[in-house]
mmCIF file of C-alpha atoms in Angstrom:
data_model
loop_
_atom_site.group_PDB
_atom_site.id
_atom_site.type_symbol
_atom_site.label_atom_id
_atom_site.label_comp_id
_atom_site.label_asym_id
_atom_site.label_seq_id
_atom_site.Cartn_x
_atom_site.Cartn_y
_atom_site.Cartn_z
ATOM 1 C CA MET A 1 28.281 1.302 0.346
ATOM 2 C CA ILE A 2 26.383 4.420 -0.643
ATOM 3 C CA LYS A 3 25.219 5.044 -4.200
ATOM 4 C CA LEU A 4 24.255 8.626 -4.994
ATOM 5 C CA SER A 5 21.311 9.228 -7.318
ATOM 6 C CA HIS A 6 22.386 11.400 -10.285
ATOM 7 C CA ILE A 7 20.287 14.517 -10.786
ATOM 8 C CA THR A 8 20.726 16.498 -14.025
ATOM 9 C CA ALA A 9 18.637 18.908 -16.054
ATOM 10 C CA ALA A 10 18.594 16.348 -18.861
ATOM 11 C CA GLY A 11 17.059 13.542 -16.761
ATOM 12 C CA ALA A 12 13.602 12.003 -17.069
ATOM 13 C CA ALA A 13 10.805 14.613 -17.196
ATOM 14 C CA VAL A 14 8.554 15.087 -14.194
ATOM 15 C CA ALA A 15 5.831 17.632 -13.502
ATOM 16 C CA ALA A 16 6.468 20.831 -11.538
ATOM 17 C CA ALA A 17 3.650 23.349 -11.036
ATOM 18 C CA VAL A 18 4.561 27.031 -11.379
ATOM 19 C CA PHE A 19 2.348 29.870 -10.255
ATOM 20 C CA VAL A 20 3.423 33.393 -11.257
ATOM 21 C CA ALA A 21 1.118 36.095 -9.878
ATOM 22 C CA ALA A 22 0.155 39.159 -11.881
ATOM 23 C CA GLY A 23 2.450 42.102 -11.168
ATOM 24 C CA PRO A 24 6.106 42.794 -11.956
ATOM 25 C CA LEU A 25 6.597 39.222 -13.184
ATOM 26 C CA GLY A 26 3.682 39.201 -15.643
ATOM 27 C CA GLY A 27 0.570 37.006 -15.896
ATOM 28 C CA ALA A 28 -0.021 33.496 -14.652
ATOM 29 C CA ALA A 29 2.044 30.754 -16.319
ATOM 30 C CA SER A 30 2.890 27.065 -15.894
ATOM 31 C CA ALA A 31 5.724 24.853 -17.119
ATOM 32 C CA ASP A 32 7.200 21.366 -16.908
ATOM 33 C CA THR A 33 10.841 20.744 -16.058
ATOM 34 C CA ALA A 34 13.293 17.831 -15.714
ATOM 35 C CA PHE A 35 15.719 16.956 -12.929
ATOM 36 C CA GLY A 36 16.447 13.234 -13.184
ATOM 37 C CA THR A 37 14.394 11.274 -10.662
ATOM 38 C CA ALA A 38 13.676 14.299 -8.472
ATOM 39 C CA PHE A 39 10.403 16.201 -8.498
ATOM 40 C CA GLY A 40 9.088 19.236 -6.691
ATOM 41 C CA ARG A 41 6.862 22.293 -6.647
ATOM 42 C CA THR A 42 7.786 25.882 -7.458
ATOM 43 C CA VAL A 43 5.868 29.010 -6.537
ATOM 44 C CA VAL A 44 6.717 32.639 -7.379
ATOM 45 C CA GLU A 45 4.738 34.814 -4.977
ATOM 46 C CA GLU A 46 3.203 38.196 -5.701
ATOM 47 C CA ASN A 47 4.978 41.317 -4.398
ATOM 48 C CA ARG A 48 7.323 39.310 -2.190
ATOM 49 C CA ASP A 49 10.234 38.882 -4.604
ATOM 50 C CA GLN A 50 10.635 35.283 -3.556
ATOM 51 C CA VAL A 51 10.572 31.873 -5.180
ATOM 52 C CA THR A 52 9.704 28.725 -3.206
ATOM 53 C CA VAL A 53 10.919 25.331 -4.405
ATOM 54 C CA VAL A 54 10.677 21.786 -3.100
ATOM 55 C CA GLY A 55 13.560 19.541 -4.121
ATOM 56 C CA GLU A 56 14.049 15.829 -3.597
ATOM 57 C CA GLY A 57 17.054 13.572 -3.315
ATOM 58 C CA SER A 58 17.344 9.788 -3.041
ATOM 59 C CA VAL A 59 20.297 7.591 -2.117
ATOM 60 C CA SER A 60 20.538 3.807 -2.397
ATOM 61 C CA SER A 61 22.658 1.771 -0.002
ATOM 62 C CA ALA A 62 23.360 -1.904 0.557
ATOM 63 C CA PRO A 63 22.037 -3.462 3.792
ATOM 64 C CA ASP A 64 24.728 -4.840 6.090
ATOM 65 C CA VAL A 65 22.637 -6.653 8.729
ATOM 66 C CA MET A 66 20.347 -9.691 8.492
ATOM 67 C CA ARG A 67 17.719 -10.593 11.088
ATOM 68 C CA LEU A 68 16.806 -14.284 11.032
ATOM 69 C CA ASN A 69 13.491 -15.135 12.662
ATOM 70 C CA THR A 70 13.674 -18.774 13.650
ATOM 71 C CA GLY A 71 12.603 -21.039 16.504
ATOM 72 C CA VAL A 72 11.404 -24.493 17.515
ATOM 73 C CA GLU A 73 8.019 -26.173 17.824
ATOM 74 C CA VAL A 74 7.132 -29.426 19.604
ATOM 75 C CA ARG A 75 3.872 -31.362 20.042
ATOM 76 C CA HIS A 76 3.369 -33.943 22.764
ATOM 77 C CA ALA A 77 0.523 -35.626 24.631
ATOM 78 C CA SER A 78 1.848 -34.141 27.879
ATOM 79 C CA ALA A 79 2.023 -30.372 28.288
ATOM 80 C CA SER A 80 5.058 -30.521 30.565
ATOM 81 C CA GLN A 81 6.861 -32.863 28.177
ATOM 82 C CA ALA A 82 6.105 -30.648 25.183
ATOM 83 C CA PHE A 83 7.449 -27.627 27.033
ATOM 84 C CA ALA A 84 10.589 -29.458 28.213
ATOM 85 C CA GLU A 85 11.362 -30.737 24.713
ATOM 86 C CA ALA A 86 10.830 -27.304 23.171
ATOM 87 C CA ARG A 87 13.190 -25.711 25.686
ATOM 88 C CA ALA A 88 15.823 -28.376 24.986
ATOM 89 C CA ALA A 89 15.487 -27.899 21.214
ATOM 90 C CA ALA A 90 15.764 -24.117 21.624
ATOM 91 C CA ALA A 91 18.977 -24.592 23.600
ATOM 92 C CA ARG A 92 20.411 -26.720 20.778
ATOM 93 C CA LEU A 93 19.350 -24.090 18.245
ATOM 94 C CA THR A 94 21.006 -21.314 20.227
ATOM 95 C CA THR A 95 24.218 -23.321 20.486
ATOM 96 C CA ALA A 96 24.230 -23.977 16.735
ATOM 97 C CA LEU A 97 23.721 -20.288 15.966
ATOM 98 C CA ARG A 98 26.547 -19.337 18.321
ATOM 99 C CA GLN A 99 28.848 -21.871 16.653
ATOM 100 C CA ALA A 100 27.916 -20.424 13.243
ATOM 101 C CA GLY A 101 29.247 -17.044 14.352
ATOM 102 C CA VAL A 102 26.279 -15.205 15.874
ATOM 103 C CA ALA A 103 27.289 -13.288 19.010
ATOM 104 C CA ALA A 104 25.467 -14.031 22.269
ATOM 105 C CA GLU A 105 24.195 -10.440 22.494
ATOM 106 C CA ASP A 106 22.687 -10.794 19.006
ATOM 107 C CA LEU A 107 20.375 -13.621 20.067
ATOM 108 C CA ARG A 108 17.049 -13.036 21.787
ATOM 109 C CA THR A 109 13.920 -15.012 22.596
ATOM 110 C CA ASN A 110 10.928 -13.477 20.791
ATOM 111 C CA GLU A 111 8.280 -16.121 21.553
ATOM 112 C CA LEU A 112 7.510 -18.603 24.312
ATOM 113 C CA SER A 113 4.179 -20.406 24.165
ATOM 114 C CA LEU A 114 2.412 -23.537 25.363
ATOM 115 C CA GLY A 115 -1.177 -24.486 24.620
ATOM 116 C CA PRO A 116 -3.567 -27.325 23.831
ATOM 117 C CA GLU A 117 -4.677 -28.485 20.403
ATOM 118 C CA TYR A 118 -8.158 -29.958 20.206
ATOM 119 C CA GLU A 119 -9.372 -32.958 18.271
ATOM 120 C CA THR A 120 -12.961 -31.948 19.032
ATOM 121 C CA TYR A 121 -13.420 -29.368 21.747
ATOM 122 C CA PRO A 122 -13.011 -29.922 24.644
ATOM 123 C CA LYS A 123 -11.059 -33.093 23.846
ATOM 124 C CA VAL A 124 -7.320 -32.287 23.721
ATOM 125 C CA SER A 125 -5.351 -34.111 21.037
ATOM 126 C CA ALA A 126 -1.897 -32.742 21.971
ATOM 127 C CA TYR A 127 -0.027 -29.825 23.479
ATOM 128 C CA ARG A 128 2.013 -27.470 21.358
ATOM 129 C CA ALA A 129 5.071 -25.726 22.791
ATOM 130 C CA ALA A 130 7.121 -23.186 20.860
ATOM 131 C CA GLN A 131 10.064 -20.913 21.463
ATOM 132 C CA GLY A 132 11.172 -18.305 18.964
ATOM 133 C CA VAL A 133 14.731 -17.068 18.517
ATOM 134 C CA GLU A 134 15.818 -13.975 16.610
ATOM 135 C CA ALA A 135 19.422 -13.938 15.382
ATOM 136 C CA VAL A 136 21.117 -10.743 14.191
ATOM 137 C CA VAL A 137 23.785 -11.575 11.621
ATOM 138 C CA ARG A 138 26.270 -8.728 11.180
ATOM 139 C CA ASP A 139 28.542 -10.512 8.718
ATOM 140 C CA LEU A 140 26.394 -11.108 5.632
ATOM 141 C CA GLU A 141 28.998 -13.418 4.145
ATOM 142 C CA SER A 142 28.057 -15.880 6.881
ATOM 143 C CA ALA A 143 24.288 -15.597 6.283
ATOM 144 C CA ASP A 144 23.957 -18.890 4.401
ATOM 145 C CA ARG A 145 26.082 -20.691 6.982
ATOM 146 C CA VAL A 146 23.899 -19.414 9.828
ATOM 147 C CA ILE A 147 20.687 -20.513 8.091
ATOM 148 C CA GLU A 148 22.089 -23.950 7.317
ATOM 149 C CA ALA A 149 23.265 -24.369 10.922
ATOM 150 C CA ALA A 150 19.768 -23.604 12.186
ATOM 151 C CA VAL A 151 18.099 -26.080 9.822
ATOM 152 C CA ALA A 152 20.577 -28.813 10.762
ATOM 153 C CA VAL A 153 19.448 -28.765 14.420
ATOM 154 C CA GLY A 154 16.477 -30.985 13.681
ATOM 155 C CA GLU A 155 12.860 -31.302 12.639
ATOM 156 C CA GLU A 156 11.694 -29.126 15.534
ATOM 157 C CA VAL A 157 13.248 -26.045 13.919
ATOM 158 C CA ARG A 158 11.051 -23.511 12.148
ATOM 159 C CA LEU A 159 12.319 -20.758 9.819
ATOM 160 C CA ASN A 160 9.801 -17.929 9.952
ATOM 161 C CA GLY A 161 11.490 -15.393 7.685
ATOM 162 C CA LEU A 162 14.277 -12.861 7.590
ATOM 163 C CA SER A 163 14.887 -9.194 6.912
ATOM 164 C CA PHE A 164 17.829 -7.028 5.843
ATOM 165 C CA GLU A 165 18.646 -3.634 7.313
ATOM 166 C CA VAL A 166 21.139 -0.789 7.043
ATOM 167 C CA SER A 167 22.736 -0.547 10.477
ATOM 168 C CA ASP A 168 23.698 3.136 10.148
ATOM 169 C CA SER A 169 21.658 5.200 7.695
ATOM 170 C CA ARG A 170 23.086 8.588 8.721
ATOM 171 C CA GLY A 171 25.564 8.718 5.838
ATOM 172 C CA ALA A 172 22.882 7.932 3.266
ATOM 173 C CA LEU A 173 20.519 10.449 4.857
ATOM 174 C CA GLY A 174 23.145 13.197 4.714
ATOM 175 C CA ALA A 175 23.873 12.455 1.061
ATOM 176 C CA ALA A 176 20.140 12.524 0.244
ATOM 177 C CA ARG A 177 19.881 15.962 1.880
ATOM 178 C CA ASP A 178 22.764 17.196 -0.292
ATOM 179 C CA LEU A 179 20.968 16.007 -3.409
ATOM 180 C CA ALA A 180 17.629 17.466 -2.323
ATOM 181 C CA PHE A 181 19.144 20.891 -1.677
ATOM 182 C CA ALA A 182 21.042 20.833 -4.985
ATOM 183 C CA ASP A 183 17.815 19.924 -6.770
ATOM 184 C CA ALA A 184 15.962 22.780 -5.070
ATOM 185 C CA ARG A 185 18.646 25.308 -6.059
ATOM 186 C CA ALA A 186 18.695 24.110 -9.682
ATOM 187 C CA ARG A 187 14.932 24.611 -9.880
ATOM 188 C CA ALA A 188 15.095 28.042 -8.319
ATOM 189 C CA GLU A 189 17.858 29.142 -10.698
ATOM 190 C CA GLN A 190 15.905 27.941 -13.715
ATOM 191 C CA TYR A 191 12.691 29.685 -12.765
ATOM 192 C CA ALA A 192 14.470 32.886 -11.792
ATOM 193 C CA ARG A 193 16.117 32.881 -15.221
ATOM 194 C CA LEU A 194 12.813 32.194 -16.987
ATOM 195 C CA ALA A 195 11.242 35.082 -15.095
ATOM 196 C CA GLY A 196 14.095 37.426 -16.006
ATOM 197 C CA ARG A 197 15.244 37.762 -12.400
ATOM 198 C CA GLU A 198 18.410 37.066 -10.430
ATOM 199 C CA LEU A 199 18.386 34.400 -7.759
ATOM 200 C CA GLY A 200 19.151 35.883 -4.347
ATOM 201 C CA ARG A 201 19.970 34.501 -0.925
ATOM 202 C CA VAL A 202 18.197 31.695 0.897
ATOM 203 C CA VAL A 203 15.373 33.035 3.067
ATOM 204 C CA THR A 204 14.154 29.827 4.734
ATOM 205 C CA ILE A 205 14.865 26.096 4.620
ATOM 206 C CA SER A 206 12.578 23.376 5.943
ATOM 207 C CA GLU A 207 12.822 19.606 5.647
ATOM 208 C CA GLU A 208 9.400 18.368 4.569
ATOM 209 C CA ASN A 209 9.687 14.632 4.350
ATOM 210 C CA VAL A 210 12.190 11.876 5.107
ATOM 211 C CA THR A 211 11.678 8.291 3.970
ATOM 212 C CA PRO A 212 14.212 6.141 5.851
ATOM 213 C CA PRO A 213 15.406 2.761 4.617
ATOM 214 C CA ARG A 214 12.818 0.093 5.347
ATOM 215 C CA PRO A 215 13.825 -3.479 6.203
ATOM 216 C CA VAL A 216 13.487 -5.836 3.239
ATOM 217 C CA SER A 217 11.606 -8.886 4.515
ATOM 218 C CA TYR A 218 11.338 -12.417 3.191
ATOM 219 C CA GLY A 219 8.808 -14.976 4.352
ATOM 220 C CA ALA A 220 9.438 -18.519 5.477
ATOM 221 C CA GLY A 221 9.427 -19.656 1.835
ATOM 222 C CA PHE A 222 12.963 -18.347 1.391
ATOM 223 C CA ALA A 223 14.255 -21.597 2.916
ATOM 224 C CA ALA A 224 13.173 -23.496 -0.195
ATOM 225 C CA GLU A 225 15.481 -21.455 -2.410
ATOM 226 C CA LYS A 226 18.793 -23.069 -3.212
ATOM 227 C CA ALA A 227 20.594 -19.848 -4.105
ATOM 228 C CA SER A 228 22.254 -17.582 -1.549
ATOM 229 C CA VAL A 229 20.069 -14.994 0.130
ATOM 230 C CA SER A 230 20.519 -11.494 -1.280
ATOM 231 C CA PRO A 231 20.165 -8.235 0.692
ATOM 232 C CA GLY A 232 19.408 -6.100 -2.374
ATOM 233 C CA GLN A 233 19.351 -2.302 -2.037
ATOM 234 C CA GLN A 234 17.452 0.112 0.173
ATOM 235 C CA THR A 235 16.656 3.740 -0.582
ATOM 236 C CA VAL A 236 16.421 6.778 1.668
ATOM 237 C CA SER A 237 14.636 9.878 0.323
ATOM 238 C CA VAL A 238 14.495 13.471 1.527
ATOM 239 C CA SER A 239 12.451 16.452 0.359
ATOM 240 C CA VAL A 240 13.358 20.018 1.333
ATOM 241 C CA ARG A 241 11.469 23.293 0.876
ATOM 242 C CA VAL A 242 13.680 26.315 0.212
ATOM 243 C CA VAL A 243 12.618 29.931 -0.190
ATOM 244 C CA TYR A 244 14.983 32.157 -2.179
ATOM 245 C CA GLY A 245 14.910 35.908 -2.628
ATOM 246 C CA LEU A 246 14.758 37.321 -6.164
ATOM 247 C CA GLY A 247 16.803 40.250 -7.385
#
């Protein structure tokens, strides 16, 4: 689901610097303007009959993928026994995740370790073996069921956190570009009108900055919450620099 940010001339005020060089357009001047949540910079250049604007657009979208970072941990007096028990527990965890609906290709091992723990160095008190498993959950309605299935495997299981992602951000990125360009044109039209000029054709367009959706992460403490996990919203932002001719 994509939610377009609404940009209007009556939105919240933000600063925009205006530089008008001495010449046909008059002396130097500055002004503030308003375009919703967008902000930018505007420059009218001397003897070039051009206006340069930077517009921004933002689009919010709901994540549709969860990555569960889980695994198992075992301690034993024997290193080989600790490793064998960890591998067996990891196999049970993988089976439980598969039964909860996670596809085999969406499971991967992201940790495999074995090492001593010391009572007082160099005296070894036990050996710790761990194996991490990352599960990609593509049906968020099953997220709680997957987490519960992992926890039910046993006391060896560790929940190390999770994150939510947008699997395909191209639609949101395209919509953000539309908003950024519309914002840039609205600015250019306003400043051309204030300067007593007509807005001409586009001379150049350059994309200055893209902020893609970032995964929303939760630490291991999420397991203590009784409520369902929530993916929230992620935002993609684009800024575009456009140079217009002035008539």
